[in-house]
Coordinates of N, CA and C in Angstrom, one line a residue:
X149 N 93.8 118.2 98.3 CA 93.0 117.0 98.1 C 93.4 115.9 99.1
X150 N 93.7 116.6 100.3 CA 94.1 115.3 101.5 C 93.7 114.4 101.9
X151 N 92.2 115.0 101.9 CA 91.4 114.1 102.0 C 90.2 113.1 101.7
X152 N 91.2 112.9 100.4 CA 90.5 112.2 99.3 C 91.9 111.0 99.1
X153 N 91.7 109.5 100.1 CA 92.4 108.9 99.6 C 92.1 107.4 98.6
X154 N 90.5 107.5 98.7 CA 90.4 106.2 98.1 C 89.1 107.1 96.9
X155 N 88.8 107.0 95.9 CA 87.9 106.4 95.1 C 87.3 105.6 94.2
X156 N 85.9 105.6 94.4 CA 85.2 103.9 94.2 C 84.9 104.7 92.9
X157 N 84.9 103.9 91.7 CA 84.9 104.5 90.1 C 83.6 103.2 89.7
X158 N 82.5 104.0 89.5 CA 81.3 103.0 88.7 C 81.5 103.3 87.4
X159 N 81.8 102.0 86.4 CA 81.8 101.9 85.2 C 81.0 101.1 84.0
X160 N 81.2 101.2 82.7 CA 81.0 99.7 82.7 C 81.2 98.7 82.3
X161 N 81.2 97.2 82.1 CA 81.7 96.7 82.1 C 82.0 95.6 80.6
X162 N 81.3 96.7 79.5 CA 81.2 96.5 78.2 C 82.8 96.7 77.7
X163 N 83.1 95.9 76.6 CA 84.1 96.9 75.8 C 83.7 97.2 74.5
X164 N 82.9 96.9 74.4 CA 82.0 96.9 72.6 C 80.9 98.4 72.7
X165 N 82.3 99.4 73.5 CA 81.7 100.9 73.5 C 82.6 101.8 72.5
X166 N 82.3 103.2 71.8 CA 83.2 104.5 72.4 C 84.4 104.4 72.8
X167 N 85.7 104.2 72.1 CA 86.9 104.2 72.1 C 86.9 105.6 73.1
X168 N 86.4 106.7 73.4 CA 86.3 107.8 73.8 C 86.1 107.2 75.2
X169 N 85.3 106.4 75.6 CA 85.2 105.7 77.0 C 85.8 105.2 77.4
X170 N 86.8 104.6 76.8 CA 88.1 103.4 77.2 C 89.0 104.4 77.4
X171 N 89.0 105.5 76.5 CA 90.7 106.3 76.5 C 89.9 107.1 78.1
X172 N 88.8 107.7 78.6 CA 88.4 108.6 79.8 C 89.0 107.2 81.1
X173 N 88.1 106.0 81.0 CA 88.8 105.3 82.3 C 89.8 105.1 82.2
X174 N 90.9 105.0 81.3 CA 92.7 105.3 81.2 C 92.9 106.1 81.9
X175 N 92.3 107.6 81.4 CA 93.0 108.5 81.7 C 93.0 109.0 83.2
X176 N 91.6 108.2 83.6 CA 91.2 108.3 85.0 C 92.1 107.9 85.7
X177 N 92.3 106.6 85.6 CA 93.1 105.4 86.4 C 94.6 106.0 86.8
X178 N 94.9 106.4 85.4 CA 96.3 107.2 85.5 C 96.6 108.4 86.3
X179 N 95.4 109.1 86.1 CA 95.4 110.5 87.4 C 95.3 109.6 88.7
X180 N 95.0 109.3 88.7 CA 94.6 108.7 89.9 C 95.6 108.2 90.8
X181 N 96.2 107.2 90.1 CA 97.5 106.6 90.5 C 98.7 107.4 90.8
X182 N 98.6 108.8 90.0 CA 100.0 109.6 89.8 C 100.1 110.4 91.5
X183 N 98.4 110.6 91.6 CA 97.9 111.4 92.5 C 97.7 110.8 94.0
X184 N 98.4 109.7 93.8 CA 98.4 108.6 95.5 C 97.2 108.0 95.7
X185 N 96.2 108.4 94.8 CA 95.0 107.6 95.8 C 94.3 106.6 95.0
X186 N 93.8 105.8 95.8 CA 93.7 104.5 95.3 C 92.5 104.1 94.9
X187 N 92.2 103.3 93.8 CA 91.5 103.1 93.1 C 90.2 101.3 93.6
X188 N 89.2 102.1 94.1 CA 88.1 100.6 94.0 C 87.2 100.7 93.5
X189 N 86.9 99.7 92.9 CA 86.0 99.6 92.2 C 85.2 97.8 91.8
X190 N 84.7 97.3 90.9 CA 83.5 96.6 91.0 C 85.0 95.0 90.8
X191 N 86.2 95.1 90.5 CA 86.9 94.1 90.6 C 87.0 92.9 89.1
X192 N 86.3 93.9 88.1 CA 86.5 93.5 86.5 C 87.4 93.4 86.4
X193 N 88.2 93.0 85.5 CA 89.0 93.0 83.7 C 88.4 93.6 82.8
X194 N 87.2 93.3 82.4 CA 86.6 93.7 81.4 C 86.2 94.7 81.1
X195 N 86.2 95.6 80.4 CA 85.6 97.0 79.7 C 85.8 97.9 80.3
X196 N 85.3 99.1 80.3 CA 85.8 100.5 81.7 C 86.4 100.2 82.5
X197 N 85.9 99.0 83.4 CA 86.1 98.9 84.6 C 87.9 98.2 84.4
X198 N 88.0 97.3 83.3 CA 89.8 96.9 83.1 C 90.2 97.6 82.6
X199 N 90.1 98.6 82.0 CA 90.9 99.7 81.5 C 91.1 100.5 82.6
X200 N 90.3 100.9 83.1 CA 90.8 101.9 84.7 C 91.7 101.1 85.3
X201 N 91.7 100.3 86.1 CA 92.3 99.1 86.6 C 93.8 98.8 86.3
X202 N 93.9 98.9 84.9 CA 94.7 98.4 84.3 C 96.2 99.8 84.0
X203 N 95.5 100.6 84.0 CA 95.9 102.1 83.7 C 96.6 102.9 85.3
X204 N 95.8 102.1 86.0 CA 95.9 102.6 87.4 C 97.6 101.8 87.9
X205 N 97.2 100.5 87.9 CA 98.4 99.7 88.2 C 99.6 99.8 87.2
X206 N 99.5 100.0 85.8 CA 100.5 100.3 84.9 C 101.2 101.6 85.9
X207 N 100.6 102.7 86.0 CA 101.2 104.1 86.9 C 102.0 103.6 88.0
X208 N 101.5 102.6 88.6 CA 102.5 102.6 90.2 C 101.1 102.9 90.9
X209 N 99.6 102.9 90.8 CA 98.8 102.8 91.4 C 98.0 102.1 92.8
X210 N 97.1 102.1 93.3 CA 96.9 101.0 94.5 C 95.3 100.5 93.5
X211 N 94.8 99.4 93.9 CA 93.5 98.9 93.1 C 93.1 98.1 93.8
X212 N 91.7 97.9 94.3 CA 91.3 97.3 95.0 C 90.0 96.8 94.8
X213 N 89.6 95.7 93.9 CA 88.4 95.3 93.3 C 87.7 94.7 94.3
X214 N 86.3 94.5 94.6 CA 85.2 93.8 95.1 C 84.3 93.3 94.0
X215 N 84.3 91.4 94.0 CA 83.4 91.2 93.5 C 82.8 90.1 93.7
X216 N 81.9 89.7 93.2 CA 81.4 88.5 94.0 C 81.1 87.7 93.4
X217 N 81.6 85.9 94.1 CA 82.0 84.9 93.9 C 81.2 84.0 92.6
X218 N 80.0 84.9 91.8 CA 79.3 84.4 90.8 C 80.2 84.8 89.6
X219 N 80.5 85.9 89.6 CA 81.6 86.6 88.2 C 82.8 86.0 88.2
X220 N 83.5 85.9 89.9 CA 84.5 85.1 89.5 C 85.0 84.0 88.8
X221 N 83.7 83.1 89.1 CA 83.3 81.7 88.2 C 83.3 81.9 86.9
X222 N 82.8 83.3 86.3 CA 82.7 83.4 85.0 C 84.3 84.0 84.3
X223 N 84.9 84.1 85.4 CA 86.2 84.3 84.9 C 86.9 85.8 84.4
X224 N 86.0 86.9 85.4 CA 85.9 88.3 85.0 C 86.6 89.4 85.7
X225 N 86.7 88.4 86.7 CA 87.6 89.3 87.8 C 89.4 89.2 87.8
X226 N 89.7 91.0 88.3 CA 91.0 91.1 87.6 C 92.1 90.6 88.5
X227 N 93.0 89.4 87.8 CA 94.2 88.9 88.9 C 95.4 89.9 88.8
X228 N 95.3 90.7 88.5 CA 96.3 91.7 88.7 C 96.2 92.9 89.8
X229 N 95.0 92.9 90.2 CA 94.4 93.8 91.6 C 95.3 93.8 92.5
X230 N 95.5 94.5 93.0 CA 96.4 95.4 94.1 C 96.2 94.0 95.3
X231 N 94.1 94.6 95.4 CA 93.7 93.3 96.7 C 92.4 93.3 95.7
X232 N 91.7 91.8 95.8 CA 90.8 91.5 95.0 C 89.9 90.7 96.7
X233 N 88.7 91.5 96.5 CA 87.7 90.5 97.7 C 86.9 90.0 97.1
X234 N 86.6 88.7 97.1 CA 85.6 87.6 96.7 C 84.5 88.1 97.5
X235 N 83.2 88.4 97.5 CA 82.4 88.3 98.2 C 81.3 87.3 97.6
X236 N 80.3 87.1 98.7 CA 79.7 86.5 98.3 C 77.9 86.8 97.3
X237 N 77.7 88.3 97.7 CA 76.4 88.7 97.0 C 76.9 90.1 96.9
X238 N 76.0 90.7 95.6 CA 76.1 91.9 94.9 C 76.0 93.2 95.9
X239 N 75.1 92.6 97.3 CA 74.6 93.5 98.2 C 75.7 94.4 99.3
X240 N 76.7 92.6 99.4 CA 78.0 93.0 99.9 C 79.3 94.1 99.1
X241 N 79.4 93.9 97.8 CA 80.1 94.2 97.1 C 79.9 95.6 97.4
X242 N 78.8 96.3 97.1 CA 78.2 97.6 97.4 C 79.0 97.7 98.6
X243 N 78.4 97.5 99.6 CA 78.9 97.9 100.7 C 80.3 97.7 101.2
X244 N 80.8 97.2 100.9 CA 82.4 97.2 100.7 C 82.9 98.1 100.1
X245 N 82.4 98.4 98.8 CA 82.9 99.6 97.8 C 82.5 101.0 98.6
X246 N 81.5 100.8 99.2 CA 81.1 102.3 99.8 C 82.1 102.5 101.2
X247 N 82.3 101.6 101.6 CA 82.8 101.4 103.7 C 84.8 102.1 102.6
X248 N 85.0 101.5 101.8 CA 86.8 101.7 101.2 C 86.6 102.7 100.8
X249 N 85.4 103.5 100.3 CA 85.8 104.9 99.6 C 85.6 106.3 100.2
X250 N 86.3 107.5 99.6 CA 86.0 108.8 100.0 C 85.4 109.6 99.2
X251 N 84.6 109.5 98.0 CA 83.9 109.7 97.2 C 84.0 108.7 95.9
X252 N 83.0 109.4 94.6 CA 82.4 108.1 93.9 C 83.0 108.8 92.7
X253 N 83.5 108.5 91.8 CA 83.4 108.7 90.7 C 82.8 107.8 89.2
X254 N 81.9 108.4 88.5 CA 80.5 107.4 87.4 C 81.2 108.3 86.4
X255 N 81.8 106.8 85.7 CA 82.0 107.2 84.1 C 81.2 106.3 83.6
X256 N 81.0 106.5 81.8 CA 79.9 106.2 81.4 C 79.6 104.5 81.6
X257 N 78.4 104.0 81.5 CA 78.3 102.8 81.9 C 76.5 102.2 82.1
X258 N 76.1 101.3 81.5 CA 74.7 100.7 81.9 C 73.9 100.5 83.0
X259 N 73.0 99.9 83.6 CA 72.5 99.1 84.2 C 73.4 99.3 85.4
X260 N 73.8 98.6 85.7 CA 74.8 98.3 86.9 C 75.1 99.6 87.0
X261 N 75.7 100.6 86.6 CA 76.2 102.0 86.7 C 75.4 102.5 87.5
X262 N 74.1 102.7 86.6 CA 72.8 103.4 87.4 C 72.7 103.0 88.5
X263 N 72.5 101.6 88.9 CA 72.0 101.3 90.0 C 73.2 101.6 91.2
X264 N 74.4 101.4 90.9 CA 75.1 101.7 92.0 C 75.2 103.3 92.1
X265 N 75.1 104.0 91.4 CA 75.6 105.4 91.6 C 74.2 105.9 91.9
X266 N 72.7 105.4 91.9 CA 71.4 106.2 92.7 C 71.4 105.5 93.8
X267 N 71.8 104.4 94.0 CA 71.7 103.7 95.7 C 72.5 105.1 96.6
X268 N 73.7 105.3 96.3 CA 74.9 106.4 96.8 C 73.9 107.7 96.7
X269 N 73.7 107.7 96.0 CA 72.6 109.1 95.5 C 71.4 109.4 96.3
X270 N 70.8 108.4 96.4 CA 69.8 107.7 98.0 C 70.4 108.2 99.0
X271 N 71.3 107.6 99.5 CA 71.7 107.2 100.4 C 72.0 108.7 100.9
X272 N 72.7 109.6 100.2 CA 73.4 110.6 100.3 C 72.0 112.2 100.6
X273 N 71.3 111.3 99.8 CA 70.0 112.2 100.4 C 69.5 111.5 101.4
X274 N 69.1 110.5 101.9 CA 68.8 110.1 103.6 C 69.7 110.7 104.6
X275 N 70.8 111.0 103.8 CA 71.9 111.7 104.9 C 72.9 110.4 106.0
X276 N 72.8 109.5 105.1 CA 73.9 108.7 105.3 C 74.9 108.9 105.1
X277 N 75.3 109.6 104.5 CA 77.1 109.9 104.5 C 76.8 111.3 103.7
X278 N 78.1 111.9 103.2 CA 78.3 112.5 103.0 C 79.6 113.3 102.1
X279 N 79.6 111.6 101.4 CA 80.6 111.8 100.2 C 80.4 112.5 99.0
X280 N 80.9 113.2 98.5 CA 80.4 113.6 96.9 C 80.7 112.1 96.0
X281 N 79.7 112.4 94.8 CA 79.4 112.1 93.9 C 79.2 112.6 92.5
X282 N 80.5 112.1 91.5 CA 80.7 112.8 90.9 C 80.8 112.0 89.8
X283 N 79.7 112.6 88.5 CA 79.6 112.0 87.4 C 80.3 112.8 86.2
X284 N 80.8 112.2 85.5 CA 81.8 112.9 84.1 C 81.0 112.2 83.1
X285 N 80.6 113.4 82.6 CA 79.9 113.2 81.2 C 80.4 113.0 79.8
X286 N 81.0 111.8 79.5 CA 82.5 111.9 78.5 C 81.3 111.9 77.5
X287 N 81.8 112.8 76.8 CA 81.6 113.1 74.7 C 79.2 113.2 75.1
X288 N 78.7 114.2 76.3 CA 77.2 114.3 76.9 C 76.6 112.6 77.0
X289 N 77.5 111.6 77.4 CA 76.4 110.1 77.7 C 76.0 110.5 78.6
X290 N 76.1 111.6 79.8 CA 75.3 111.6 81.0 C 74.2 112.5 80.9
X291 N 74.7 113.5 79.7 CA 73.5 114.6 79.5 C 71.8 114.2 79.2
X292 N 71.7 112.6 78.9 CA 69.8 112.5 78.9 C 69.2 112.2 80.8
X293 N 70.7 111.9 81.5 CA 70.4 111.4 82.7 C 70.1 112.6 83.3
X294 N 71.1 114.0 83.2 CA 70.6 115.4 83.7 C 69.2 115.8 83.5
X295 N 68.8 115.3 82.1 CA 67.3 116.1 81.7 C 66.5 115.2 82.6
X296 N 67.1 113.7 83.2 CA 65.5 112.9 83.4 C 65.6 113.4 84.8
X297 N 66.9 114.2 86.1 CA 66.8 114.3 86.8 C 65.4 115.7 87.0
X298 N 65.9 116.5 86.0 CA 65.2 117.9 85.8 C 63.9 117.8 85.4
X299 N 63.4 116.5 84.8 CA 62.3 115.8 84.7 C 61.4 115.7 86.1
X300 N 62.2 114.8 86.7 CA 61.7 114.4 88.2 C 61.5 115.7 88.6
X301 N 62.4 116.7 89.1 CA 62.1 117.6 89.8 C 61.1 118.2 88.9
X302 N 60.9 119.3 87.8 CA 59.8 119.4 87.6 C 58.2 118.6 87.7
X303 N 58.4 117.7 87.5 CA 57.2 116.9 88.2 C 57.0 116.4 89.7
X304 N 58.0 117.1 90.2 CA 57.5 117.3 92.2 C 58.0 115.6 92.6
X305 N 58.8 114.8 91.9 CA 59.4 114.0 92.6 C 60.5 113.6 93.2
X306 N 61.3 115.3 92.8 CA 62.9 115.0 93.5 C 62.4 116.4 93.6
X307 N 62.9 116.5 94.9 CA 62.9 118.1 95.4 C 64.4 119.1 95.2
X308 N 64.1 119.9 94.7 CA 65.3 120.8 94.0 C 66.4 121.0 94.1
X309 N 66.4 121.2 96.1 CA 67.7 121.0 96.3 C 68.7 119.6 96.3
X310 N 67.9 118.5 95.7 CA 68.4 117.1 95.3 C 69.1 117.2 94.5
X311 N 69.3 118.5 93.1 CA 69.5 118.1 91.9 C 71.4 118.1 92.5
X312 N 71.9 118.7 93.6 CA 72.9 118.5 93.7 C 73.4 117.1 94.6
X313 N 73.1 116.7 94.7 CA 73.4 114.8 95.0 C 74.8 114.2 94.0
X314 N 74.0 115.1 93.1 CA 75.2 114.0 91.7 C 75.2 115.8 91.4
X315 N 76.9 115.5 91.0 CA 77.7 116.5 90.4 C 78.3 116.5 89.1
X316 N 77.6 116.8 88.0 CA 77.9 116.8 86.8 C 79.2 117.4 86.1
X317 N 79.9 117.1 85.6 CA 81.5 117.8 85.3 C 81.7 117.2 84.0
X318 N 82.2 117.7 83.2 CA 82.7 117.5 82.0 C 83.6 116.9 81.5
X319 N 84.9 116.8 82.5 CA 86.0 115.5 82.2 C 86.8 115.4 83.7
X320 N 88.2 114.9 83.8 CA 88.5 114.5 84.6 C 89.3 116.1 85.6
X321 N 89.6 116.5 84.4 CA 90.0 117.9 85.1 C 89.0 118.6 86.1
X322 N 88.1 119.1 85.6 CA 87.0 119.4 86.2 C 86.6 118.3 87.9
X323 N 86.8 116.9 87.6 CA 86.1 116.2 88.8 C 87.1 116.5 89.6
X324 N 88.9 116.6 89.2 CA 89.7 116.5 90.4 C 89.5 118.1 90.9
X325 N 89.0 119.0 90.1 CA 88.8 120.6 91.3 C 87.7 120.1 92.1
X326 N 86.8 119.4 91.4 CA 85.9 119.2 92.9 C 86.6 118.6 94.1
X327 N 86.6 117.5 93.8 CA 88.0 116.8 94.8 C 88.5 118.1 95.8
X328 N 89.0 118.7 94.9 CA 90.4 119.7 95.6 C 89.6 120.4 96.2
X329 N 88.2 120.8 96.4 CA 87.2 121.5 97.4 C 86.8 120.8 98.1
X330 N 86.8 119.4 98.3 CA 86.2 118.7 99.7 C 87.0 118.9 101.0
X331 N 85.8 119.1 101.9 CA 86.4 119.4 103.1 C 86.8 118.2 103.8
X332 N 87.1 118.8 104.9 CA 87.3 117.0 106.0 C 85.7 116.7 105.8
X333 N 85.9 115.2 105.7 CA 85.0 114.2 105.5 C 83.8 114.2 106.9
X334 N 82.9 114.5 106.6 CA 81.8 114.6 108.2 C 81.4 113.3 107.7
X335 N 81.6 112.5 109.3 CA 80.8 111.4 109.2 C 79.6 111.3 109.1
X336 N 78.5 110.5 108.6 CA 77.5 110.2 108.8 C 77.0 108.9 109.9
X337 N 76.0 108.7 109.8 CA 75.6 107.5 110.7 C 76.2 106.4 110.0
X338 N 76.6 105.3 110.8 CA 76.7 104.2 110.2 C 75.9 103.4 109.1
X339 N 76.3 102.8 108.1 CA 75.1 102.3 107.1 C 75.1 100.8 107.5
X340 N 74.2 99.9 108.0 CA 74.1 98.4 108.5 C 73.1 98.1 106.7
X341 N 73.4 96.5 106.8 CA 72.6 96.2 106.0 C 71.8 95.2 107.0
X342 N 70.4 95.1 106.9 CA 69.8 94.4 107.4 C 69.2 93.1 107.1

């Protein structure tokens, strides 16, 4: 897994979930950290996203939050981060999280979850890069998102060989064998925002 040194972890940022969800981003953070590679992500405290965070740097971890300069205000961003970047729009944060990582890891999470982990999912079918993306389905929360993928493709709006974009796995064991199959990283074209 050499070549897996950074992963970007979409979570969310509730804590009024699933004790089962808080102990998976622990347990994540903690592999993670034991395993040398360094943890970015959206630059919370709060819910998944500080439990990972928090689990990561307890280990002896690296953590590297992006978040932007509106949440800060709200007082959400974690001062214990490795490196914490203030940015200034949601647009940026993305892209920052994508430019520091070597693949994605989506544990369970809302709104914000989705949207960052099908932008990557996009992106990854345009053939802009060519990181895996790997979602862990702690206790099936991701299992209605598999039917609505299988949804789409049966109804002719994701074409088949899409359904592998996102990589479904069952817990953390399972995501690090994928890991342990990625090859050297082929670059893609550069991603600009415009």
């Amino acid at each position: 897994m050499e070549n897996i040194r950074s992963l970007c972890v979409y979570c969310g940022s509730s804590g009024r979930v699933n004790p089962a969800y808080k102990q998976a981003a622990r347990a994540l953070g903690e592999r993670m950290a034991k395993a040398g590679i360094e943890l970015v992500y959206g630059g919370g405290k709060v819910g998944l996203m500080g439990e990972a965070a928090d689990a990561a740097l307890s280990a002896g971890g690296r953590v590297t939050g992006i978040i932007p300069r509106h949440l800060m205000r709200l007082e959400v961003g974690h001062g214990g981060a490795t490196e914490l970047i203030v940015v200034e729009t949601m647009h940026e944060r993305k892209m920052i999280m994508f430019e520091r990582s070597d693949a994605f890891i989506v544990l369970p999470g809302g709104l914000g979850t989705l949207d960052e982990t099908f932008e990557m999912a996009t992106w990854r079918q345009l053939k802009l890069h060519a990181k895996p993306i790997i979602v862990i389905d702690v206790k099936g929360y991701w299992t209605p998102l598999q039917s609505m993928i299988e949804h789409m493709i049966a109804e002719g709006f994701v074409n088949e060989q899409h359904r592998a974009l996102l990589r479904f796995v069952p817990d953390i064991d399972a995501a690090f064998a994928v890991l342990a199959e990625v090859p050297e990283p082929i670059p893609g074209p550069e991603v600009k925002w415009q």
